[in-house]
Amino acid sequence: MKFAVVVFPGSNCDHDCYHVAKHVMGQDTSFIWHKDHTDLSAFDCIIVPGGFSYGDYLRPGSIATHSPIMQDIVSFAGKGKFVIGICNGFQILTEAGLLPGVLMRNRTLRFICRDVELTVENKDTPFTSAYKEGQVVRIPIAHHDGNYFTDENTLKSIEDSNQVIFRYTDKRGEASVEANPNGSLNNIAGICNKEKNVLGMMPHPERCAEKALGNEDGKAIFESIVKYLS
Amino acid sequence: MKAKVYVTLKKGILDPQGKAVQHSLGAMDFEEVIDVRQGKVFELILDDKTTPEEAEKRVTEMARQLLANTVMENFRVEIE
């Protein structure tokens, strides 16, 4: 299968994503510059990486959304192909309307960079099949704007259709207020669209996907996709 | 012609920045302040070919598409 990693001015997790897809997973992987009119039809999964695209001006992700590549990514996703947005990538996918809701400033107004516990809420997706149901994993977050918000109806609809994929919890899987680092509604850390081919998450699985780093909890996302497509 | 777009957080959405400003004002003895909501103002200069009616329509579209995120923000357009 073929991965592509989008690069915007200000992306800074692009090389980490590339490294995991290419060297850890051993898959064909390309960088694509946001301004090049690259034909996306050859790719199976596009990763929109973390960073501070366009300096987070206006709102995180808002300017990148209007960059030439985003229209192509919206139609790519419309064909049922896979898109993963991590951190700033998640913010971009919500701004682009591929995922519902918005990521607001953290409740504490502080940038938070640390490991957090997440519970895998739904393993019946192409992104999470390699996890166990209800598995608690430890994945780092590094963001200033990760406070997930959406209106009441949308929240109910994403909960009812099992679109919440990861939730901030304690080690026992309890979604407590203390386990919520940024104020996200219902402790939401990652969601997918109704069709389950677009995933957005604030934690960084690409930062914990190989033994040398002492934590492989993020690797199962990449494994799930590779397994699904082969 | 000048257009102004006021972007504010929707009612009910927690505004931690506004709260921080409110606390600071309280600490400065402006104790009559019971709430602060922080927002943004955009000033757009439009060319002379644009009529006020067109401007209102176009700027509303700009706000909807880029300047505001209507999931969490409201906006108001003023043409001067």
PDB file of C-alpha atoms in Angstrom:
ATOM      1  CA  MET A   1       0.000   0.000   0.000  1.00  0.00           C
ATOM      2  CA  LYS A   2       0.989   3.643  -0.378  1.00  0.00           C
ATOM      3  CA  PHE A   3       1.046   6.319   2.282  1.00  0.00           C
ATOM      4  CA  ALA A   4       1.385  10.052   1.607  1.00  0.00           C
ATOM      5  CA  VAL A   5       2.312  12.677   4.187  1.00  0.00           C
ATOM      6  CA  VAL A   6       1.142  16.233   3.430  1.00  0.00           C
ATOM      7  CA  VAL A   7       3.562  19.056   4.151  1.00  0.00           C
ATOM      8  CA  PHE A   8       2.324  22.592   4.879  1.00  0.00           C
ATOM      9  CA  PRO A   9       4.527  25.511   5.858  1.00  0.00           C
ATOM     10  CA  GLY A  10       4.790  24.960   9.618  1.00  0.00           C
ATOM     11  CA  SER A  11       4.192  21.187   9.647  1.00  0.00           C
ATOM     12  CA  ASN A  12       6.697  19.671  12.073  1.00  0.00           C
ATOM     13  CA  CYS A  13       5.612  16.068  12.639  1.00  0.00           C
ATOM     14  CA  ASP A  14       5.766  15.199   8.935  1.00  0.00           C
ATOM     15  CA  HIS A  15       9.126  13.418   9.201  1.00  0.00           C
ATOM     16  CA  ASP A  16       7.992  11.369  12.211  1.00  0.00           C
ATOM     17  CA  CYS A  17       4.917  10.176  10.301  1.00  0.00           C
ATOM     18  CA  TYR A  18       7.020   9.433   7.230  1.00  0.00           C
ATOM     19  CA  HIS A  19       9.530   7.509   9.351  1.00  0.00           C
ATOM     20  CA  VAL A  20       6.883   5.265  10.920  1.00  0.00           C
ATOM     21  CA  ALA A  21       5.056   4.574   7.642  1.00  0.00           C
ATOM     22  CA  LYS A  22       8.213   4.037   5.622  1.00  0.00           C
ATOM     23  CA  HIS A  23      10.785   2.535   7.987  1.00  0.00           C
ATOM     24  CA  VAL A  24       8.798   0.987  10.847  1.00  0.00           C
ATOM     25  CA  MET A  25       5.932  -0.316   8.713  1.00  0.00           C
ATOM     26  CA  GLY A  26       8.052  -0.803   5.571  1.00  0.00           C
ATOM     27  CA  GLN A  27       5.450   0.762   3.263  1.00  0.00           C
ATOM     28  CA  ASP A  28       5.858   2.905   0.181  1.00  0.00           C
ATOM     29  CA  THR A  29       5.561   6.503   1.475  1.00  0.00           C
ATOM     30  CA  SER A  30       5.833   9.955  -0.136  1.00  0.00           C
ATOM     31  CA  PHE A  31       5.838  13.521   1.086  1.00  0.00           C
ATOM     32  CA  ILE A  32       3.486  15.807  -0.811  1.00  0.00           C
ATOM     33  CA  TRP A  33       3.933  19.573  -0.731  1.00  0.00           C
ATOM     34  CA  HIS A  34       0.587  21.310  -0.266  1.00  0.00           C
ATOM     35  CA  LYS A  35       1.010  23.532  -3.341  1.00  0.00           C
ATOM     36  CA  ASP A  36       1.954  20.818  -5.805  1.00  0.00           C
ATOM     37  CA  HIS A  37      -0.999  19.536  -7.729  1.00  0.00           C
ATOM     38  CA  THR A  38      -0.069  15.937  -6.985  1.00  0.00           C
ATOM     39  CA  ASP A  39      -2.338  13.238  -8.355  1.00  0.00           C
ATOM     40  CA  LEU A  40      -3.569  11.524  -5.198  1.00  0.00           C
ATOM     41  CA  SER A  41      -5.150   8.546  -6.950  1.00  0.00           C
ATOM     42  CA  ALA A  42      -2.042   6.389  -6.440  1.00  0.00           C
ATOM     43  CA  PHE A  43      -2.265   6.678  -2.633  1.00  0.00           C
ATOM     44  CA  ASP A  44      -4.299   4.618  -0.188  1.00  0.00           C
ATOM     45  CA  CYS A  45      -3.847   6.656   2.965  1.00  0.00           C
ATOM     46  CA  ILE A  46      -3.005  10.326   3.439  1.00  0.00           C
ATOM     47  CA  ILE A  47      -1.611  11.546   6.743  1.00  0.00           C
ATOM     48  CA  VAL A  48      -2.106  15.218   7.646  1.00  0.00           C
ATOM     49  CA  PRO A  49       0.624  15.648  10.251  1.00  0.00           C
ATOM     50  CA  GLY A  50       0.982  17.793  13.338  1.00  0.00           C
ATOM     51  CA  GLY A  51       2.709  21.136  13.631  1.00  0.00           C
ATOM     52  CA  PHE A  52       1.672  24.747  13.342  1.00  0.00           C
ATOM     53  CA  SER A  53       0.572  25.164   9.735  1.00  0.00           C
ATOM     54  CA  TYR A  54       0.643  28.867   8.838  1.00  0.00           C
ATOM     55  CA  GLY A  55       1.661  29.684  12.401  1.00  0.00           C
ATOM     56  CA  ASP A  56      -1.836  28.861  13.722  1.00  0.00           C
ATOM     57  CA  TYR A  57      -2.884  32.297  12.419  1.00  0.00           C
ATOM     58  CA  LEU A  58      -6.615  33.088  12.662  1.00  0.00           C
ATOM     59  CA  ARG A  59      -7.475  29.652  14.116  1.00  0.00           C
ATOM     60  CA  PRO A  60      -5.334  26.490  14.074  1.00  0.00           C
ATOM     61  CA  GLY A  61      -5.801  24.745  10.739  1.00  0.00           C
ATOM     62  CA  SER A  62      -7.989  27.447   9.204  1.00  0.00           C
ATOM     63  CA  ILE A  63      -5.542  28.786   6.628  1.00  0.00           C
ATOM     64  CA  ALA A  64      -4.273  25.337   5.606  1.00  0.00           C
ATOM     65  CA  THR A  65      -7.870  24.373   4.868  1.00  0.00           C
ATOM     66  CA  HIS A  66      -7.868  26.807   1.941  1.00  0.00           C
ATOM     67  CA  SER A  67      -4.601  25.558   0.499  1.00  0.00           C
ATOM     68  CA  PRO A  68      -4.838  23.875  -2.970  1.00  0.00           C
ATOM     69  CA  ILE A  69      -4.309  20.329  -1.700  1.00  0.00           C
ATOM     70  CA  MET A  70      -7.245  20.337   0.679  1.00  0.00           C
ATOM     71  CA  GLN A  71      -9.896  20.211  -2.066  1.00  0.00           C
ATOM     72  CA  ASP A  72      -8.116  17.149  -3.449  1.00  0.00           C
ATOM     73  CA  ILE A  73      -8.008  15.553   0.000  1.00  0.00           C
ATOM     74  CA  VAL A  74     -11.745  16.190   0.467  1.00  0.00           C
ATOM     75  CA  SER A  75     -12.508  14.376  -2.800  1.00  0.00           C
ATOM     76  CA  PHE A  76      -9.959  11.646  -1.924  1.00  0.00           C
ATOM     77  CA  ALA A  77     -11.864  11.046   1.330  1.00  0.00           C
ATOM     78  CA  GLY A  78     -15.146  11.178  -0.584  1.00  0.00           C
ATOM     79  CA  LYS A  79     -13.997   8.136  -2.555  1.00  0.00           C
ATOM     80  CA  GLY A  80     -13.707   6.161   0.684  1.00  0.00           C
ATOM     81  CA  LYS A  81      -9.920   6.341   0.847  1.00  0.00           C
ATOM     82  CA  PHE A  82      -8.192   6.803   4.202  1.00  0.00           C
ATOM     83  CA  VAL A  83      -7.214  10.106   5.764  1.00  0.00           C
ATOM     84  CA  ILE A  84      -5.628  10.516   9.200  1.00  0.00           C
ATOM     85  CA  GLY A  85      -5.196  13.910  10.831  1.00  0.00           C
ATOM     86  CA  ILE A  86      -2.924  14.065  13.851  1.00  0.00           C
ATOM     87  CA  CYS A  87      -2.920  17.095  16.173  1.00  0.00           C
ATOM     88  CA  ASN A  88      -2.764  20.091  13.799  1.00  0.00           C
ATOM     89  CA  GLY A  89      -3.905  17.597  11.143  1.00  0.00           C
ATOM     90  CA  PHE A  90      -7.048  16.933  13.227  1.00  0.00           C
ATOM     91  CA  GLN A  91      -7.621  20.693  13.496  1.00  0.00           C
ATOM     92  CA  ILE A  92      -7.286  21.005   9.706  1.00  0.00           C
ATOM     93  CA  LEU A  93      -9.751  18.156   9.055  1.00  0.00           C
ATOM     94  CA  THR A  94     -12.393  19.753  11.307  1.00  0.00           C
ATOM     95  CA  GLU A  95     -11.882  23.175   9.679  1.00  0.00           C
ATOM     96  CA  ALA A  96     -12.216  21.500   6.267  1.00  0.00           C
ATOM     97  CA  GLY A  97     -15.498  19.901   7.322  1.00  0.00           C
ATOM     98  CA  LEU A  98     -14.221  16.322   6.955  1.00  0.00           C
ATOM     99  CA  LEU A  99     -14.825  15.776  10.662  1.00  0.00           C
ATOM    100  CA  PRO A 100     -17.450  17.407  12.901  1.00  0.00           C
ATOM    101  CA  GLY A 101     -16.651  19.884  15.682  1.00  0.00           C
ATOM    102  CA  VAL A 102     -13.729  22.149  16.455  1.00  0.00           C
ATOM    103  CA  LEU A 103     -10.589  22.139  18.620  1.00  0.00           C
ATOM    104  CA  MET A 104     -10.617  25.148  20.928  1.00  0.00           C
ATOM    105  CA  ARG A 105      -7.927  26.587  23.198  1.00  0.00           C
ATOM    106  CA  ASN A 106      -7.074  24.247  26.122  1.00  0.00           C
ATOM    107  CA  ARG A 107      -9.116  24.885  29.240  1.00  0.00           C
ATOM    108  CA  THR A 108      -5.920  25.814  31.124  1.00  0.00           C
ATOM    109  CA  LEU A 109      -4.714  28.182  28.352  1.00  0.00           C
ATOM    110  CA  ARG A 110      -1.424  26.306  28.469  1.00  0.00           C
ATOM    111  CA  PHE A 111       0.472  24.260  25.925  1.00  0.00           C
ATOM    112  CA  ILE A 112       0.460  20.693  27.250  1.00  0.00           C
ATOM    113  CA  CYS A 113       3.203  18.221  26.317  1.00  0.00           C
ATOM    114  CA  ARG A 114       3.064  14.898  28.140  1.00  0.00           C
ATOM    115  CA  ASP A 115       1.988  11.271  27.940  1.00  0.00           C
ATOM    116  CA  VAL A 116      -1.699  10.644  28.550  1.00  0.00           C
ATOM    117  CA  GLU A 117      -3.823   7.513  28.904  1.00  0.00           C
ATOM    118  CA  LEU A 118      -6.434   6.880  26.245  1.00  0.00           C
ATOM    119  CA  THR A 119      -9.081   4.214  25.966  1.00  0.00           C
ATOM    120  CA  VAL A 120      -9.744   2.693  22.562  1.00  0.00           C
ATOM    121  CA  GLU A 121     -13.505   3.184  22.374  1.00  0.00           C
ATOM    122  CA  ASN A 122     -14.130   1.516  19.055  1.00  0.00           C
ATOM    123  CA  LYS A 123     -11.909  -1.167  17.564  1.00  0.00           C
ATOM    124  CA  ASP A 124     -14.261  -1.890  14.668  1.00  0.00           C
ATOM    125  CA  THR A 125     -12.627   0.618  12.345  1.00  0.00           C
ATOM    126  CA  PRO A 126      -9.851   0.230   9.767  1.00  0.00           C
ATOM    127  CA  PHE A 127      -7.689   2.407  12.061  1.00  0.00           C
ATOM    128  CA  THR A 128      -8.060   0.478  15.308  1.00  0.00           C
ATOM    129  CA  SER A 129      -8.617  -3.207  14.522  1.00  0.00           C
ATOM    130  CA  ALA A 130      -5.165  -4.134  15.888  1.00  0.00           C
ATOM    131  CA  TYR A 131      -6.118  -2.856  19.363  1.00  0.00           C
ATOM    132  CA  LYS A 132      -8.150  -4.792  21.903  1.00  0.00           C
ATOM    133  CA  GLU A 133     -11.640  -3.607  22.734  1.00  0.00           C
ATOM    134  CA  GLY A 134     -11.433  -1.070  25.560  1.00  0.00           C
ATOM    135  CA  GLN A 135      -7.629  -1.214  25.632  1.00  0.00           C
ATOM    136  CA  VAL A 136      -5.953   1.577  27.605  1.00  0.00           C
ATOM    137  CA  VAL A 137      -2.918   2.964  25.772  1.00  0.00           C
ATOM    138  CA  ARG A 138      -0.358   5.624  26.603  1.00  0.00           C
ATOM    139  CA  ILE A 139       0.267   8.176  23.830  1.00  0.00           C
ATOM    140  CA  PRO A 140       1.812  11.662  24.091  1.00  0.00           C
ATOM    141  CA  ILE A 141      -0.081  14.888  23.474  1.00  0.00           C
ATOM    142  CA  ALA A 142       1.568  18.213  22.557  1.00  0.00           C
ATOM    143  CA  HIS A 143      -0.920  20.970  21.877  1.00  0.00           C
ATOM    144  CA  HIS A 144      -2.362  24.329  22.856  1.00  0.00           C
ATOM    145  CA  ASP A 145      -5.708  23.872  21.115  1.00  0.00           C
ATOM    146  CA  GLY A 146      -7.052  20.396  21.735  1.00  0.00           C
ATOM    147  CA  ASN A 147     -10.264  21.162  23.576  1.00  0.00           C
ATOM    148  CA  TYR A 148     -12.847  19.307  21.493  1.00  0.00           C
ATOM    149  CA  PHE A 149     -16.190  21.073  21.148  1.00  0.00           C
ATOM    150  CA  THR A 150     -19.302  20.561  19.106  1.00  0.00           C
ATOM    151  CA  ASP A 151     -23.013  21.322  19.491  1.00  0.00           C
ATOM    152  CA  GLU A 152     -25.249  19.024  21.534  1.00  0.00           C
ATOM    153  CA  ASN A 153     -26.919  17.308  18.569  1.00  0.00           C
ATOM    154  CA  THR A 154     -23.638  16.548  16.818  1.00  0.00           C
ATOM    155  CA  LEU A 155     -22.148  15.241  20.061  1.00  0.00           C
ATOM    156  CA  LYS A 156     -25.073  12.903  20.523  1.00  0.00           C
ATOM    157  CA  SER A 157     -24.864  11.751  16.925  1.00  0.00           C
ATOM    158  CA  ILE A 158     -21.114  10.975  17.037  1.00  0.00           C
ATOM    159  CA  GLU A 159     -21.542   9.138  20.354  1.00  0.00           C
ATOM    160  CA  ASP A 160     -24.535   7.159  19.081  1.00  0.00           C
ATOM    161  CA  SER A 161     -22.788   6.071  15.893  1.00  0.00           C
ATOM    162  CA  ASN A 162     -19.574   5.075  17.734  1.00  0.00           C
ATOM    163  CA  GLN A 163     -17.485   7.740  16.024  1.00  0.00           C
ATOM    164  CA  VAL A 164     -15.560   8.466  19.222  1.00  0.00           C
ATOM    165  CA  ILE A 165     -12.426   6.388  18.729  1.00  0.00           C
ATOM    166  CA  PHE A 166     -10.196   7.535  21.607  1.00  0.00           C
ATOM    167  CA  ARG A 167     -11.116   9.048  24.957  1.00  0.00           C
ATOM    168  CA  TYR A 168      -8.837  10.554  27.636  1.00  0.00           C
ATOM    169  CA  THR A 169      -9.156   8.243  30.637  1.00  0.00           C
ATOM    170  CA  ASP A 170      -7.221   7.128  33.680  1.00  0.00           C
ATOM    171  CA  LYS A 171      -5.335   3.824  33.742  1.00  0.00           C
ATOM    172  CA  ARG A 172      -8.510   1.941  34.587  1.00  0.00           C
ATOM    173  CA  GLY A 173     -10.334   3.372  31.569  1.00  0.00           C
ATOM    174  CA  GLU A 174     -12.374   5.845  33.637  1.00  0.00           C
ATOM    175  CA  ALA A 175     -13.157   9.062  31.687  1.00  0.00           C
ATOM    176  CA  SER A 176     -12.812  11.309  34.727  1.00  0.00           C
ATOM    177  CA  VAL A 177     -12.426  15.089  34.868  1.00  0.00           C
ATOM    178  CA  GLU A 178      -8.861  14.597  36.188  1.00  0.00           C
ATOM    179  CA  ALA A 179      -7.970  12.434  33.182  1.00  0.00           C
ATOM    180  CA  ASN A 180      -9.132  15.144  30.771  1.00  0.00           C
ATOM    181  CA  PRO A 181      -6.060  17.272  29.965  1.00  0.00           C
ATOM    182  CA  ASN A 182      -7.670  20.026  27.897  1.00  0.00           C
ATOM    183  CA  GLY A 183     -11.384  20.281  28.647  1.00  0.00           C
ATOM    184  CA  SER A 184     -12.632  18.254  25.661  1.00  0.00           C
ATOM    185  CA  LEU A 185     -16.341  17.417  25.687  1.00  0.00           C
ATOM    186  CA  ASN A 186     -16.908  13.844  26.894  1.00  0.00           C
ATOM    187  CA  ASN A 187     -13.084  13.482  27.176  1.00  0.00           C
ATOM    188  CA  ILE A 188     -12.900  13.100  23.379  1.00  0.00           C
ATOM    189  CA  ALA A 189      -9.339  12.625  22.078  1.00  0.00           C
ATOM    190  CA  GLY A 190     -10.064  11.217  18.615  1.00  0.00           C
ATOM    191  CA  ILE A 191     -13.042  10.745  16.319  1.00  0.00           C
ATOM    192  CA  CYS A 192     -13.803   9.420  12.868  1.00  0.00           C
ATOM    193  CA  ASN A 193     -16.430  10.317  10.286  1.00  0.00           C
ATOM    194  CA  LYS A 194     -19.644   8.320   9.822  1.00  0.00           C
ATOM    195  CA  GLU A 195     -18.121   6.315   6.972  1.00  0.00           C
ATOM    196  CA  LYS A 196     -15.118   5.460   9.195  1.00  0.00           C
ATOM    197  CA  ASN A 197     -12.466   6.321   6.615  1.00  0.00           C
ATOM    198  CA  VAL A 198     -11.342   9.654   8.126  1.00  0.00           C
ATOM    199  CA  LEU A 199      -9.713   9.708  11.571  1.00  0.00           C
ATOM    200  CA  GLY A 200      -8.681  12.761  13.575  1.00  0.00           C
ATOM    201  CA  MET A 201      -6.864  12.627  16.904  1.00  0.00           C
ATOM    202  CA  MET A 202      -4.950  15.064  19.101  1.00  0.00           C
ATOM    203  CA  PRO A 203      -2.462  12.517  20.589  1.00  0.00           C
ATOM    204  CA  HIS A 204       0.617  11.590  18.527  1.00  0.00           C
ATOM    205  CA  PRO A 205       0.775   7.861  17.670  1.00  0.00           C
ATOM    206  CA  GLU A 206       3.795   8.482  15.421  1.00  0.00           C
ATOM    207  CA  ARG A 207       5.825   9.459  18.499  1.00  0.00           C
ATOM    208  CA  CYS A 208       5.379   6.066  20.124  1.00  0.00           C
ATOM    209  CA  ALA A 209       5.485   3.462  17.401  1.00  0.00           C
ATOM    210  CA  GLU A 210       8.782   1.682  17.879  1.00  0.00           C
ATOM    211  CA  LYS A 211      10.662  -0.179  20.575  1.00  0.00           C
ATOM    212  CA  ALA A 212      13.664   2.156  20.552  1.00  0.00           C
ATOM    213  CA  LEU A 213      11.412   4.926  21.885  1.00  0.00           C
ATOM    214  CA  GLY A 214      10.239   2.798  24.796  1.00  0.00           C
ATOM    215  CA  ASN A 215       6.596   2.817  23.778  1.00  0.00           C
ATOM    216  CA  GLU A 216       4.843   1.167  20.864  1.00  0.00           C
ATOM    217  CA  ASP A 217       1.245   1.970  21.771  1.00  0.00           C
ATOM    218  CA  GLY A 218       0.742   4.126  18.673  1.00  0.00           C
ATOM    219  CA  LYS A 219       1.929   1.516  16.200  1.00  0.00           C
ATOM    220  CA  ALA A 220      -1.356  -0.412  16.121  1.00  0.00           C
ATOM    221  CA  ILE A 221      -3.002   2.423  14.164  1.00  0.00           C
ATOM    222  CA  PHE A 222      -0.506   2.022  11.343  1.00  0.00           C
ATOM    223  CA  GLU A 223      -0.692  -1.787  11.614  1.00  0.00           C
ATOM    224  CA  SER A 224      -4.480  -1.698  11.430  1.00  0.00           C
ATOM    225  CA  ILE A 225      -4.444   0.268   8.165  1.00  0.00           C
ATOM    226  CA  VAL A 226      -1.732  -1.859   6.581  1.00  0.00           C
ATOM    227  CA  LYS A 227      -3.596  -5.017   7.563  1.00  0.00           C
ATOM    228  CA  TYR A 228      -6.883  -3.636   6.244  1.00  0.00           C
ATOM    229  CA  LEU A 229      -5.393  -2.796   2.877  1.00  0.00           C
ATOM    230  CA  SER A 230      -3.382  -5.920   2.272  1.00  0.00           C
TER     231      SER A 230
ATOM    232  CA  MET B   1     -15.145  51.354   1.567  1.00  0.00           C
ATOM    233  CA  LYS B   2     -14.489  49.730   4.897  1.00  0.00           C
ATOM    234  CA  ALA B   3     -16.130  46.607   6.263  1.00  0.00           C
ATOM    235  CA  LYS B   4     -15.850  45.402   9.820  1.00  0.00           C
ATOM    236  CA  VAL B   5     -16.428  41.824  10.934  1.00  0.00           C
ATOM    237  CA  TYR B   6     -16.952  41.180  14.640  1.00  0.00           C
ATOM    238  CA  VAL B   7     -16.367  37.569  15.640  1.00  0.00           C
ATOM    239  CA  THR B   8     -17.514  36.452  19.082  1.00  0.00           C
ATOM    240  CA  LEU B   9     -17.779  33.124  20.873  1.00  0.00           C
ATOM    241  CA  LYS B  10     -21.265  31.672  20.951  1.00  0.00           C
ATOM    242  CA  LYS B  11     -23.240  31.850  24.172  1.00  0.00           C
ATOM    243  CA  GLY B  12     -22.481  29.024  26.551  1.00  0.00           C
ATOM    244  CA  ILE B  13     -18.998  28.352  25.195  1.00  0.00           C
ATOM    245  CA  LEU B  14     -16.376  28.627  27.891  1.00  0.00           C
ATOM    246  CA  ASP B  15     -13.948  31.471  27.214  1.00  0.00           C
ATOM    247  CA  PRO B  16     -10.885  30.880  29.403  1.00  0.00           C
ATOM    248  CA  GLN B  17      -9.116  33.938  27.964  1.00  0.00           C
ATOM    249  CA  GLY B  18     -12.080  36.163  28.836  1.00  0.00           C
ATOM    250  CA  LYS B  19     -12.110  34.664  32.340  1.00  0.00           C
ATOM    251  CA  ALA B  20      -8.399  35.402  32.789  1.00  0.00           C
ATOM    252  CA  VAL B  21      -8.972  39.021  31.741  1.00  0.00           C
ATOM    253  CA  GLN B  22     -11.917  39.276  34.122  1.00  0.00           C
ATOM    254  CA  HIS B  23      -9.819  37.979  37.041  1.00  0.00           C
ATOM    255  CA  SER B  24      -7.082  40.426  36.212  1.00  0.00           C
ATOM    256  CA  LEU B  25      -9.549  43.324  36.104  1.00  0.00           C
ATOM    257  CA  GLY B  26     -10.922  42.182  39.468  1.00  0.00           C
ATOM    258  CA  ALA B  27      -7.410  42.179  40.925  1.00  0.00           C
ATOM    259  CA  MET B  28      -6.994  45.760  39.646  1.00  0.00           C
ATOM    260  CA  ASP B  29     -10.049  46.826  41.707  1.00  0.00           C
ATOM    261  CA  PHE B  30     -12.451  46.956  38.750  1.00  0.00           C
ATOM    262  CA  GLU B  31     -14.679  44.720  40.807  1.00  0.00           C
ATOM    263  CA  GLU B  32     -17.874  45.701  38.948  1.00  0.00           C
ATOM    264  CA  VAL B  33     -16.889  43.430  36.019  1.00  0.00           C
ATOM    265  CA  ILE B  34     -18.877  40.215  36.318  1.00  0.00           C
ATOM    266  CA  ASP B  35     -17.990  38.664  32.961  1.00  0.00           C
ATOM    267  CA  VAL B  36     -15.640  39.209  29.995  1.00  0.00           C
ATOM    268  CA  ARG B  37     -15.952  37.608  26.575  1.00  0.00           C
ATOM    269  CA  GLN B  38     -13.028  38.038  24.216  1.00  0.00           C
ATOM    270  CA  GLY B  39     -13.505  38.220  20.453  1.00  0.00           C
ATOM    271  CA  LYS B  40     -11.906  39.451  17.229  1.00  0.00           C
ATOM    272  CA  VAL B  41     -12.486  42.387  14.897  1.00  0.00           C
ATOM    273  CA  PHE B  42     -11.429  42.345  11.247  1.00  0.00           C
ATOM    274  CA  GLU B  43     -11.216  45.571   9.247  1.00  0.00           C
ATOM    275  CA  LEU B  44     -11.419  45.004   5.517  1.00  0.00           C
ATOM    276  CA  ILE B  45     -10.758  47.731   2.963  1.00  0.00           C
ATOM    277  CA  LEU B  46     -12.740  47.070  -0.208  1.00  0.00           C
ATOM    278  CA  ASP B  47     -12.132  48.579  -3.633  1.00  0.00           C
ATOM    279  CA  ASP B  48     -14.335  51.406  -4.995  1.00  0.00           C
ATOM    280  CA  LYS B  49     -16.116  49.201  -7.515  1.00  0.00           C
ATOM    281  CA  THR B  50     -17.964  47.359  -4.753  1.00  0.00           C
ATOM    282  CA  THR B  51     -21.416  48.654  -3.816  1.00  0.00           C
ATOM    283  CA  PRO B  52     -22.478  48.529  -0.146  1.00  0.00           C
ATOM    284  CA  GLU B  53     -25.088  45.859  -0.966  1.00  0.00           C
ATOM    285  CA  GLU B  54     -22.532  43.653  -2.708  1.00  0.00           C
ATOM    286  CA  ALA B  55     -20.057  44.303   0.087  1.00  0.00           C
ATOM    287  CA  GLU B  56     -22.500  43.130   2.733  1.00  0.00           C
ATOM    288  CA  LYS B  57     -23.157  39.926   0.797  1.00  0.00           C
ATOM    289  CA  ARG B  58     -19.530  39.210  -0.067  1.00  0.00           C
ATOM    290  CA  VAL B  59     -18.141  39.993   3.383  1.00  0.00           C
ATOM    291  CA  THR B  60     -20.792  37.777   4.994  1.00  0.00           C
ATOM    292  CA  GLU B  61     -19.579  34.982   2.732  1.00  0.00           C
ATOM    293  CA  MET B  62     -15.939  35.706   3.730  1.00  0.00           C
ATOM    294  CA  ALA B  63     -16.886  35.493   7.385  1.00  0.00           C
ATOM    295  CA  ARG B  64     -18.766  32.254   6.878  1.00  0.00           C
ATOM    296  CA  GLN B  65     -15.982  30.621   4.883  1.00  0.00           C
ATOM    297  CA  LEU B  66     -12.890  31.839   6.701  1.00  0.00           C
ATOM    298  CA  LEU B  67     -13.049  34.592   9.312  1.00  0.00           C
ATOM    299  CA  ALA B  68     -15.340  32.758  11.736  1.00  0.00           C
ATOM    300  CA  ASN B  69     -15.822  29.110  12.612  1.00  0.00           C
ATOM    301  CA  THR B  70     -19.572  28.900  13.018  1.00  0.00           C
ATOM    302  CA  VAL B  71     -19.322  25.769  15.152  1.00  0.00           C
ATOM    303  CA  MET B  72     -18.177  27.949  18.035  1.00  0.00           C
ATOM    304  CA  GLU B  73     -18.392  31.574  16.858  1.00  0.00           C
ATOM    305  CA  ASN B  74     -21.007  34.114  15.775  1.00  0.00           C
ATOM    306  CA  PHE B  75     -20.198  37.049  13.508  1.00  0.00           C
ATOM    307  CA  ARG B  76     -21.654  40.422  12.629  1.00  0.00           C
ATOM    308  CA  VAL B  77     -20.808  42.486   9.521  1.00  0.00           C
ATOM    309  CA  GLU B  78     -20.781  46.288   9.424  1.00  0.00           C
ATOM    310  CA  ILE B  79     -20.246  48.299   6.240  1.00  0.00           C
ATOM    311  CA  GLU B  80     -18.975  51.854   6.686  1.00  0.00           C
TER     312      GLU B  80
END
